[in-house]
Amino acid sequence: MYRGFQLDRFQEDAIHAIDQHHSVIVTAPTGAGKTVIAEYAVEKCIQTGRRVIYTAPIKALSNQKYRDFYQTYGDRVGIVTGDVVLNPFAQVLLMTTEVFRNTIFDDMTRLEDVEYVIFDEIHYINDIERGTVWEESIIFAPQTIKFVCLSATIPNINQFAEWMRTVREIEIDVIEELERPVPLEHHLYLEGYGIGDLESLQRIQRVLNNEELDDEAIAEAVPNLIRTDLVRYIQDQNQLPCLYFCFSRKGCEQNAESYANQNFLTPKQREDILHLFDSLCTRYNIHETRNVKVFRQLVSKGVAYHHAGMLPTLKDVVERLFTSGLIQLLFTTETFAVGINMPACTTVFDSLEKYDGVNFRYLKAREYHQMAGRAGRRGIDPIGYVYARVTPQYSDIEQVRRILTDKIESIESQFNLSYSSILNLYEKYGDAIYDVCTQSLSNFQNYERVRRTETKIKHASQTLKALPPPTCIHDNVDGLEQIGGYSRILDQIAERIQLSKVQRLAIKRKERRRKRHKERRQKLTQIDREVRQVESAKHGNLCHGCQQFKQCYQRYRKIEHAENRLHTLEDQKVYFEHYQRNQISSRLKVLEELGYIDESGLLARGQIASQIYGYEMQVTQLLFRGFFEGLSEDEFNALVMAILCEPRKDWGNYRKLKDRRLIRLLKTADREIDSVRILEEQYQVAEITPVMETKLSTAILAWSEGCEFEELHQYVMLADGDFVRSFRLVIDLLRQMHRAMAGHTALLDKIERCLAKINRDVVDAERQLRIGQEETAANDASISQ
């Protein structure tokens, strides 16, 4: 028992490991109760007077856990994220994983009394953009720290644990739970046909492929389909509340609006939800904000949406409404599935495909099961229901089958040291940095890849040796060398003939007029002459016209294919063995040429860049060229925004800068940063420093000069949440610059004034969190009534 709850076996095992002062890795399905383990570790540290750090992959989860823990432990709890710092030396400290990694490099002494670090959603180590942060944290954290790593299912958990044991001194226990406390039923909603399963999809596709498009043929092939509107069916079957996952913000909003003409609430529920909504909006001071009145209309029907484009305060309101149990149908993007403990009876997928920023692709099995796992409320629902909408005419049934199976993808290392990480490691280890980085999960997994590749090389080598070589009928002639030479001649002839076709076509297009007829004929004759000259090389060759040519050529091609296969495998082996070392070496060469390091350690530029995590090269280059000193606060903010701005595909039109001085300054600044990009290309650095982007320049200028939030849309068509997130990124970078430039009094004062101009109203994350913290008890009281 723990806090009056009967523990599951895996929870008991994890708690026992913590009592034994071990690190622990726990994998269990979403909703199985991993949070209890984290809460026990926190309570244990408080009882023993030690500190504990709880890291989360996203700020929303950090904020939620902060509110939860604050409600229990009060001022013993603090939070440090990029845009919020409250009680930073508290006994229980909430952080994003990036902040924890940065703390390791900045001042490891701040972690001396930390007993446990909790990594929630540790499978984020697989994230392409951010996964390296988890890996660096595990490798470089003080050895006295123990970890509680929590995750959904990880198929290669034992490999992950073995790697951790190679870099951590404290014993690590692995606890794996495969069963869900609330079982799930998985269904497909086949667009135009009804509710079915994989077999239903297969049968419908078979009918469609035979072009038997009438309803009678479908009904005969799939007699068990439930023909109904999906949401209506879920409501009739008492399977609300429902989390409805859409993979676009627009999809969330359009779906919510389309279902707002239905009512999912009783009159009493409607009265309760509007009272709570109005109360929360008043407390957050957003009751007069754009879209809130429209949103109120949705809420009155028990419908809402939730995505990153919304005001963070409005997202908070939605989360609290959903926790109350009054929202019956919530359309949301996938971020709602990460860590936030808000289960429903049912989850629906609007599609099994998503746009990943480059292309449309089918979901990974991990993504599907993470979201599907929100279905089924423990202690309330005997079964959780999952529905995925697919269009039979266009669905790849093998992809759908892959997603629905329980075979989750293994986690793979994304280790990729930034310039600031390399600088911190170089300062501590010098040239031994290469040895330190062999501790990465990437290196650990590459050893296994090298072993597998070596086995393939051995097999490919044996295959090559077993192939019979061509034998020439002529005396004292090496058959393989002879046919190889002839083959190269034939390839050259084929290439020249192909080139001649392109040249002839270009000449005919260019020399169309009749008076150019003679000139055109001369050029075409010259091309024919060059082709014949190349073709003449095969005449007189021993292989030309030989009756045994076909047999020799086939044998040669098989040997050539086997040799290419062998060379490819050998190249792969070299790549696996040296990729990380080569990337570190490339970045060190860039840093050395730009004057950040020398053989003795970090130079002045390196000292500054080592304290900035993200955009360190851009900021440092501009700082040492004196760009920031002569700027006004508004210009300073505009420059920082241009450095970090990364536009989304759905951003609309924007108003261009008109300030000629600022335009000239931004162009000059980007040319300065170009010196970094040139060296990165020269030394083949994998990720090139991005160019500066001015789409938000007019908006940040207006905000810095004091405009109202509602006025920002005249400068760029952007969602409210994107404005807030972008401005908070500027705040985060300004704070990093402030910390890195200690002693530079004039610049520090200017940065403080820059922060004051941006960090206000709905952008002020700390204010938002304080309001939530102060009102948690009142909100909970409202919810319980």
GROMACS .gro file of N, CA, C and O in nm, residues 242-339:
model
  392
  242CYS      N    1  -1.404   1.193  -2.454
  242CYS     CA    2  -1.323   1.144  -2.565
  242CYS      C    3  -1.211   1.244  -2.597
  242CYS      O    4  -1.236   1.364  -2.609
  243LEU      N    5  -1.090   1.192  -2.610
  243LEU     CA    6  -0.977   1.270  -2.663
  243LEU      C    7  -0.967   1.239  -2.812
  243LEU      O    8  -0.942   1.125  -2.850
  244TYR      N    9  -0.984   1.340  -2.893
  244TYR     CA   10  -0.989   1.321  -3.038
  244TYR      C   11  -0.863   1.383  -3.097
  244TYR      O   12  -0.849   1.504  -3.104
  245PHE      N   13  -0.767   1.298  -3.139
  245PHE     CA   14  -0.637   1.347  -3.185
  245PHE      C   15  -0.642   1.384  -3.334
  245PHE      O   16  -0.677   1.303  -3.419
  246CYS      N   17  -0.606   1.510  -3.361
  246CYS     CA   18  -0.591   1.559  -3.498
  246CYS      C   19  -0.445   1.602  -3.514
  246CYS      O   20  -0.382   1.646  -3.418
  247PHE      N   21  -0.393   1.594  -3.636
  247PHE     CA   22  -0.252   1.625  -3.655
  247PHE      C   23  -0.231   1.761  -3.723
  247PHE      O   24  -0.129   1.784  -3.787
  248SER      N   25  -0.328   1.847  -3.706
  248SER     CA   26  -0.310   1.987  -3.748
  248SER      C   27  -0.395   2.074  -3.656
  248SER      O   28  -0.500   2.032  -3.608
  249ARG      N   29  -0.348   2.195  -3.633
  249ARG     CA   30  -0.424   2.289  -3.550
  249ARG      C   31  -0.558   2.322  -3.614
  249ARG      O   32  -0.660   2.328  -3.546
  250LYS      N   33  -0.553   2.343  -3.746
  250LYS     CA   34  -0.675   2.378  -3.818
  250LYS      C   35  -0.778   2.266  -3.805
  250LYS      O   36  -0.898   2.290  -3.788
  251GLY      N   37  -0.729   2.141  -3.812
  251GLY     CA   38  -0.818   2.027  -3.799
  251GLY      C   39  -0.885   2.024  -3.663
  251GLY      O   40  -1.005   1.993  -3.651
  252CYS      N   41  -0.809   2.056  -3.557
  252CYS     CA   42  -0.867   2.061  -3.422
  252CYS      C   43  -0.981   2.162  -3.417
  252CYS      O   44  -1.091   2.132  -3.366
  253GLU      N   45  -0.957   2.282  -3.469
  253GLU     CA   46  -1.055   2.390  -3.459
  253GLU      C   47  -1.178   2.360  -3.545
  253GLU      O   48  -1.292   2.379  -3.501
  254GLN      N   49  -1.155   2.312  -3.668
  254GLN     CA   50  -1.269   2.285  -3.756
  254GLN      C   51  -1.356   2.173  -3.702
  254GLN      O   52  -1.480   2.179  -3.709
  255ASN      N   53  -1.293   2.068  -3.649
  255ASN     CA   54  -1.371   1.959  -3.591
  255ASN      C   55  -1.454   2.006  -3.473
  255ASN      O   56  -1.571   1.970  -3.458
  256ALA      N   57  -1.390   2.086  -3.386
  256ALA     CA   58  -1.463   2.136  -3.269
  256ALA      C   59  -1.584   2.220  -3.311
  256ALA      O   60  -1.694   2.205  -3.257
  257GLU      N   61  -1.563   2.306  -3.409
  257GLU     CA   62  -1.673   2.391  -3.456
  257GLU      C   63  -1.785   2.309  -3.519
  257GLU      O   64  -1.903   2.338  -3.501
  258SER      N   65  -1.748   2.202  -3.591
  258SER     CA   66  -1.850   2.121  -3.658
  258SER      C   67  -1.935   2.043  -3.559
  258SER      O   68  -2.052   2.015  -3.587
  259TYR      N   69  -1.877   2.007  -3.443
  259TYR     CA   70  -1.954   1.931  -3.343
  259TYR      C   71  -2.019   2.020  -3.239
  259TYR      O   72  -2.092   1.972  -3.152
  260ALA      N   73  -1.997   2.152  -3.247
  260ALA     CA   74  -2.055   2.243  -3.150
  260ALA      C   75  -2.205   2.262  -3.173
  260ALA      O   76  -2.273   2.322  -3.089
  261ASN      N   77  -2.256   2.210  -3.285
  261ASN     CA   78  -2.401   2.219  -3.305
  261ASN      C   79  -2.474   2.105  -3.233
  261ASN      O   80  -2.596   2.097  -3.235
  262GLN      N   81  -2.397   2.015  -3.171
  262GLN     CA   82  -2.454   1.911  -3.087
  262GLN      C   83  -2.430   1.948  -2.942
  262GLN      O   84  -2.341   2.025  -2.910
  263ASN      N   85  -2.509   1.891  -2.853
  263ASN     CA   86  -2.493   1.921  -2.711
  263ASN      C   87  -2.455   1.793  -2.638
  263ASN      O   88  -2.523   1.692  -2.647
  264PHE      N   89  -2.344   1.800  -2.564
  264PHE     CA   90  -2.295   1.683  -2.493
  264PHE      C   91  -2.311   1.697  -2.341
  264PHE      O   92  -2.259   1.615  -2.266
  265LEU      N   93  -2.382   1.802  -2.297
  265LEU     CA   94  -2.393   1.830  -2.155
  265LEU      C   95  -2.538   1.838  -2.110
  265LEU      O   96  -2.626   1.877  -2.188
  266THR      N   97  -2.563   1.807  -1.985
  266THR     CA   98  -2.692   1.833  -1.922
  266THR      C   99  -2.699   1.981  -1.886
  266THR      O  100  -2.595   2.049  -1.880
  267PRO      N  101  -2.818   2.034  -1.860
  267PRO     CA  102  -2.827   2.176  -1.819
  267PRO      C  103  -2.740   2.208  -1.697
  267PRO      O  104  -2.678   2.314  -1.692
  268LYS      N  105  -2.735   2.118  -1.598
  268LYS     CA  106  -2.653   2.141  -1.478
  268LYS      C  107  -2.505   2.143  -1.514
  268LYS      O  108  -2.429   2.229  -1.466
  269GLN      N  109  -2.461   2.050  -1.600
  269GLN     CA  110  -2.321   2.047  -1.643
  269GLN      C  111  -2.286   2.174  -1.720
  269GLN      O  112  -2.176   2.229  -1.704
  270ARG      N  113  -2.379   2.220  -1.802
  270ARG     CA  114  -2.355   2.342  -1.879
  270ARG      C  115  -2.336   2.461  -1.784
  270ARG      O  116  -2.243   2.543  -1.802
  271GLU      N  117  -2.420   2.471  -1.684
  271GLU     CA  118  -2.408   2.579  -1.586
  271GLU      C  119  -2.273   2.571  -1.513
  271GLU      O  120  -2.204   2.672  -1.496
  272ASP      N  121  -2.232   2.449  -1.474
  272ASP     CA  122  -2.107   2.430  -1.400
  272ASP      C  123  -1.985   2.466  -1.484
  272ASP      O  124  -1.893   2.534  -1.438
  273ILE      N  125  -1.986   2.421  -1.611
  273ILE     CA  126  -1.867   2.443  -1.694
  273ILE      C  127  -1.851   2.591  -1.730
  273ILE      O  128  -1.739   2.643  -1.734
  274LEU      N  129  -1.961   2.660  -1.753
  274LEU     CA  130  -1.952   2.802  -1.786
  274LEU      C  131  -1.907   2.882  -1.664
  274LEU      O  132  -1.830   2.978  -1.677
  275HIS      N  133  -1.955   2.843  -1.548
  275HIS     CA  134  -1.910   2.911  -1.425
  275HIS      C  135  -1.759   2.894  -1.407
  275HIS      O  136  -1.688   2.990  -1.377
  276LEU      N  137  -1.711   2.770  -1.425
  276LEU     CA  138  -1.568   2.743  -1.409
  276LEU      C  139  -1.487   2.813  -1.517
  276LEU      O  140  -1.380   2.871  -1.490
  277PHE      N  141  -1.536   2.811  -1.642
  277PHE     CA  142  -1.466   2.875  -1.754
  277PHE      C  143  -1.453   3.026  -1.729
  277PHE      O  144  -1.344   3.084  -1.742
  278ASP      N  145  -1.564   3.090  -1.692
  278ASP     CA  146  -1.562   3.236  -1.668
  278ASP      C  147  -1.469   3.270  -1.552
  278ASP      O  148  -1.395   3.369  -1.557
  279SER      N  149  -1.475   3.188  -1.449
  279SER     CA  150  -1.390   3.212  -1.332
  279SER      C  151  -1.242   3.204  -1.368
  279SER      O  152  -1.162   3.292  -1.331
  280LEU      N  153  -1.205   3.102  -1.442
  280LEU     CA  154  -1.065   3.084  -1.480
  280LEU      C  155  -1.018   3.194  -1.575
  280LEU      O  156  -0.906   3.246  -1.561
  281CYS      N  157  -1.101   3.230  -1.672
  281CYS     CA  158  -1.062   3.335  -1.767
  281CYS      C  159  -1.045   3.469  -1.696
  281CYS      O  160  -0.956   3.548  -1.731
  282THR      N  161  -1.127   3.495  -1.596
  282THR     CA  162  -1.114   3.618  -1.518
  282THR      C  163  -0.984   3.618  -1.439
  282THR      O  164  -0.911   3.718  -1.435
  283ARG      N  165  -0.953   3.505  -1.376
  283ARG     CA  166  -0.830   3.496  -1.297
  283ARG      C  167  -0.706   3.514  -1.384
  283ARG      O  168  -0.608   3.576  -1.343
  284TYR      N  169  -0.711   3.458  -1.505
  284TYR     CA  170  -0.597   3.472  -1.596
  284TYR      C  171  -0.602   3.603  -1.676
  284TYR      O  172  -0.512   3.630  -1.757
  285ASN      N  173  -0.711   3.680  -1.657
  285ASN     CA  174  -0.728   3.808  -1.724
  285ASN      C  175  -0.729   3.793  -1.877
  285ASN      O  176  -0.666   3.871  -1.949
  286ILE      N  177  -0.800   3.692  -1.924
  286ILE     CA  178  -0.811   3.673  -2.070
  286ILE      C  179  -0.958   3.674  -2.115
  286ILE      O  180  -0.989   3.638  -2.229
  287HIS      N  181  -1.048   3.717  -2.026
  287HIS     CA  182  -1.191   3.713  -2.058
  287HIS      C  183  -1.227   3.806  -2.174
  287HIS      O  184  -1.328   3.785  -2.241
  288GLU      N  185  -1.145   3.907  -2.200
  288GLU     CA  186  -1.171   3.998  -2.312
  288GLU      C  187  -1.080   3.968  -2.431
  288GLU      O  188  -1.081   4.042  -2.530
  289THR      N  189  -1.005   3.860  -2.424
  289THR     CA  190  -0.909   3.828  -2.529
  289THR      C  191  -0.979   3.775  -2.653
  289THR      O  192  -1.084   3.711  -2.645
  290ARG      N  193  -0.917   3.803  -2.768
  290ARG     CA  194  -0.967   3.754  -2.896
  290ARG      C  195  -0.991   3.602  -2.890
  290ARG      O  196  -0.911   3.528  -2.834
  291ASN      N  197  -1.100   3.554  -2.944
  291ASN     CA  198  -1.137   3.412  -2.955
  291ASN      C  199  -1.199   3.354  -2.829
  291ASN      O  200  -1.259   3.246  -2.835
  292VAL      N  201  -1.186   3.420  -2.714
  292VAL     CA  202  -1.236   3.360  -2.590
  292VAL      C  203  -1.389   3.351  -2.592
  292VAL      O  204  -1.446   3.251  -2.546
  293LYS      N  205  -1.457   3.451  -2.648
  293LYS     CA  206  -1.604   3.446  -2.653
  293LYS      C  207  -1.651   3.333  -2.743
  293LYS      O  208  -1.747   3.262  -2.712
  294VAL      N  209  -1.582   3.314  -2.856
  294VAL     CA  210  -1.616   3.202  -2.945
  294VAL      C  211  -1.588   3.070  -2.875
  294VAL      O  212  -1.667   2.975  -2.884
  295PHE      N  213  -1.477   3.066  -2.802
  295PHE     CA  214  -1.440   2.944  -2.730
  295PHE      C  215  -1.545   2.911  -2.622
  295PHE      O  216  -1.576   2.795  -2.597
  296ARG      N  217  -1.599   3.015  -2.561
  296ARG     CA  218  -1.701   2.994  -2.457
  296ARG      C  219  -1.823   2.923  -2.514
  296ARG      O  220  -1.885   2.839  -2.448
  297GLN      N  221  -1.856   2.954  -2.638
  297GLN     CA  222  -1.970   2.890  -2.702
  297GLN      C  223  -1.945   2.740  -2.721
  297GLN      O  224  -2.035   2.658  -2.701
  298LEU      N  225  -1.821   2.705  -2.759
  298LEU     CA  226  -1.786   2.563  -2.773
  298LEU      C  227  -1.798   2.492  -2.639
  298LEU      O  228  -1.857   2.384  -2.627
  299VAL      N  229  -1.740   2.556  -2.537
  299VAL     CA  230  -1.736   2.496  -2.404
  299VAL      C  231  -1.877   2.471  -2.351
  299VAL      O  232  -1.903   2.371  -2.282
  300SER      N  233  -1.970   2.559  -2.384
  300SER     CA  234  -2.107   2.545  -2.334
  300SER      C  235  -2.174   2.418  -2.385
  300SER      O  236  -2.274   2.373  -2.330
  301LYS      N  237  -2.118   2.358  -2.492
  301LYS     CA  238  -2.172   2.233  -2.547
  301LYS      C  239  -2.091   2.111  -2.501
  301LYS      O  240  -2.119   2.000  -2.541
  302GLY      N  241  -1.984   2.136  -2.421
  302GLY     CA  242  -1.899   2.026  -2.377
  302GLY      C  243  -1.789   1.992  -2.475
  302GLY      O  244  -1.729   1.885  -2.468
  303VAL      N  245  -1.760   2.085  -2.568
  303VAL     CA  246  -1.661   2.065  -2.674
  303VAL      C  247  -1.550   2.167  -2.657
  303VAL      O  248  -1.574   2.282  -2.617
  304ALA      N  249  -1.426   2.128  -2.690
  304ALA     CA  250  -1.314   2.223  -2.686
  304ALA      C  251  -1.203   2.171  -2.776
  304ALA      O  252  -1.208   2.058  -2.826
  305TYR      N  253  -1.101   2.255  -2.796
  305TYR     CA  254  -0.981   2.212  -2.868
  305TYR      C  255  -0.858   2.258  -2.791
  305TYR      O  256  -0.866   2.345  -2.703
  306HIS      N  257  -0.743   2.199  -2.823
  306HIS     CA  258  -0.619   2.225  -2.747
  306HIS      C  259  -0.502   2.202  -2.842
  306HIS      O  260  -0.486   2.093  -2.895
  307HIS      N  261  -0.423   2.307  -2.866
  307HIS     CA  262  -0.304   2.292  -2.951
  307HIS      C  263  -0.205   2.403  -2.920
  307HIS      O  264  -0.236   2.499  -2.848
  308ALA      N  265  -0.086   2.393  -2.976
  308ALA     CA  266   0.023   2.485  -2.942
  308ALA      C  267   0.002   2.626  -2.995
  308ALA      O  268   0.071   2.719  -2.953
  309GLY      N  269  -0.094   2.645  -3.086
  309GLY     CA  270  -0.119   2.779  -3.139
  309GLY      C  271  -0.205   2.865  -3.049
  309GLY      O  272  -0.223   2.983  -3.075
  310MET      N  273  -0.258   2.805  -2.940
  310MET     CA  274  -0.343   2.880  -2.848
  310MET      C  275  -0.260   2.957  -2.746
  310MET      O  276  -0.145   2.923  -2.721
  311LEU      N  277  -0.321   3.059  -2.688
  311LEU     CA  278  -0.257   3.126  -2.575
  311LEU      C  279  -0.227   3.022  -2.467
  311LEU      O  280  -0.314   2.940  -2.434
  312PRO      N  281  -0.109   3.023  -2.409
  312PRO     CA  282  -0.078   2.927  -2.302
  312PRO      C  283  -0.178   2.933  -2.186
  312PRO      O  284  -0.212   2.830  -2.128
  313THR      N  285  -0.225   3.054  -2.154
  313THR     CA  286  -0.323   3.067  -2.046
  313THR      C  287  -0.456   2.999  -2.083
  313THR      O  288  -0.519   2.936  -1.999
  314LEU      N  289  -0.496   3.011  -2.210
  314LEU     CA  290  -0.620   2.946  -2.253
  314LEU      C  291  -0.602   2.794  -2.254
  314LEU      O  292  -0.696   2.720  -2.222
  315LYS      N  293  -0.483   2.747  -2.290
  315LYS     CA  294  -0.456   2.603  -2.282
  315LYS      C  295  -0.468   2.555  -2.138
  315LYS      O  296  -0.521   2.447  -2.112
  316ASP      N  297  -0.416   2.634  -2.044
  316ASP     CA  298  -0.430   2.600  -1.902
  316ASP      C  299  -0.577   2.586  -1.864
  316ASP      O  300  -0.616   2.493  -1.792
  317VAL      N  301  -0.659   2.679  -1.912
  317VAL     CA  302  -0.802   2.676  -1.882
  317VAL      C  303  -0.863   2.546  -1.935
  317VAL      O  304  -0.940   2.478  -1.866
  318VAL      N  305  -0.829   2.511  -2.059
  318VAL     CA  306  -0.884   2.389  -2.119
  318VAL      C  307  -0.843   2.266  -2.040
  318VAL      O  308  -0.924   2.175  -2.015
  319GLU      N  309  -0.717   2.261  -1.998
  319GLU     CA  310  -0.668   2.146  -1.921
  319GLU      C  311  -0.744   2.132  -1.790
  319GLU      O  312  -0.781   2.022  -1.748
  320ARG      N  313  -0.770   2.244  -1.725
  320ARG     CA  314  -0.844   2.240  -1.599
  320ARG      C  315  -0.990   2.199  -1.621
  320ARG      O  316  -1.048   2.126  -1.541
  321LEU      N  317  -1.048   2.245  -1.730
  321LEU     CA  318  -1.186   2.206  -1.762
  321LEU      C  319  -1.193   2.055  -1.791
  321LEU      O  320  -1.287   1.987  -1.749
  322PHE      N  321  -1.092   2.005  -1.862
  322PHE     CA  322  -1.093   1.862  -1.894
  322PHE      C  323  -1.075   1.779  -1.767
  322PHE      O  324  -1.139   1.676  -1.749
  323THR      N  325  -0.989   1.826  -1.677
  323THR     CA  326  -0.968   1.756  -1.550
  323THR      C  327  -1.097   1.752  -1.469
  323THR      O  328  -1.122   1.657  -1.395
  324SER      N  329  -1.181   1.853  -1.484
  324SER     CA  330  -1.307   1.857  -1.410
  324SER      C  331  -1.404   1.749  -1.455
  324SER      O  332  -1.502   1.719  -1.386
  325GLY      N  333  -1.380   1.692  -1.574
  325GLY     CA  334  -1.470   1.591  -1.627
  325GLY      C  335  -1.587   1.649  -1.704
  325GLY      O  336  -1.676   1.575  -1.749
  326LEU      N  337  -1.588   1.781  -1.722
  326LEU     CA  338  -1.702   1.845  -1.789
  326LEU      C  339  -1.685   1.854  -1.940
  326LEU      O  340  -1.783   1.857  -2.014
  327ILE      N  341  -1.560   1.862  -1.988
  327ILE     CA  342  -1.537   1.857  -2.133
  327ILE      C  343  -1.558   1.714  -2.179
  327ILE      O  344  -1.493   1.621  -2.130
  328GLN      N  345  -1.647   1.696  -2.273
  328GLN     CA  346  -1.680   1.560  -2.320
  328GLN      C  347  -1.608   1.523  -2.450
  328GLN      O  348  -1.585   1.405  -2.477
  329LEU      N  349  -1.573   1.624  -2.528
  329LEU     CA  350  -1.512   1.598  -2.658
  329LEU      C  351  -1.401   1.701  -2.680
  329LEU      O  352  -1.429   1.819  -2.704
  330LEU      N  353  -1.276   1.656  -2.667
  330LEU     CA  354  -1.162   1.748  -2.679
  330LEU      C  355  -1.081   1.711  -2.802
  330LEU      O  356  -1.025   1.602  -2.811
  331PHE      N  357  -1.072   1.804  -2.898
  331PHE     CA  358  -0.991   1.785  -3.018
  331PHE      C  359  -0.853   1.844  -2.989
  331PHE      O  360  -0.840   1.961  -2.954
  332THR      N  361  -0.751   1.761  -3.005
  332THR     CA  362  -0.618   1.803  -2.961
  332THR      C  363  -0.509   1.746  -3.050
  332THR      O  364  -0.529   1.642  -3.115
  333THR      N  365  -0.396   1.814  -3.053
  333THR     CA  366  -0.279   1.760  -3.123
  333THR      C  367  -0.207   1.662  -3.030
  333THR      O  368  -0.242   1.649  -2.913
  334GLU      N  369  -0.103   1.599  -3.081
  334GLU     CA  370  -0.040   1.489  -3.008
  334GLU      C  371   0.031   1.533  -2.881
  334GLU      O  372   0.057   1.450  -2.793
  335THR      N  373   0.065   1.661  -2.867
  335THR     CA  374   0.137   1.705  -2.747
  335THR      C  375   0.056   1.679  -2.620
  335THR      O  376   0.113   1.668  -2.512
  336PHE      N  377  -0.074   1.669  -2.631
  336PHE     CA  378  -0.159   1.643  -2.514
  336PHE      C  379  -0.133   1.503  -2.459
  336PHE      O  380  -0.166   1.474  -2.345
  337ALA      N  381  -0.071   1.416  -2.540
  337ALA     CA  382  -0.047   1.278  -2.497
  337ALA      C  383   0.083   1.264  -2.420
  337ALA      O  384   0.110   1.159  -2.364
  338VAL      N  385   0.166   1.369  -2.418
  338VAL     CA  386   0.298   1.357  -2.358
  338VAL      C  387   0.292   1.392  -2.210
  338VAL      O  388   0.284   1.508  -2.172
  339GLY      N  389   0.292   1.290  -2.127
  339GLY     CA  390   0.311   1.308  -1.985
  339GLY      C  391   0.191   1.362  -1.909
  339GLY      O  392   0.169   1.323  -1.795
   0.00000   0.00000   0.00000
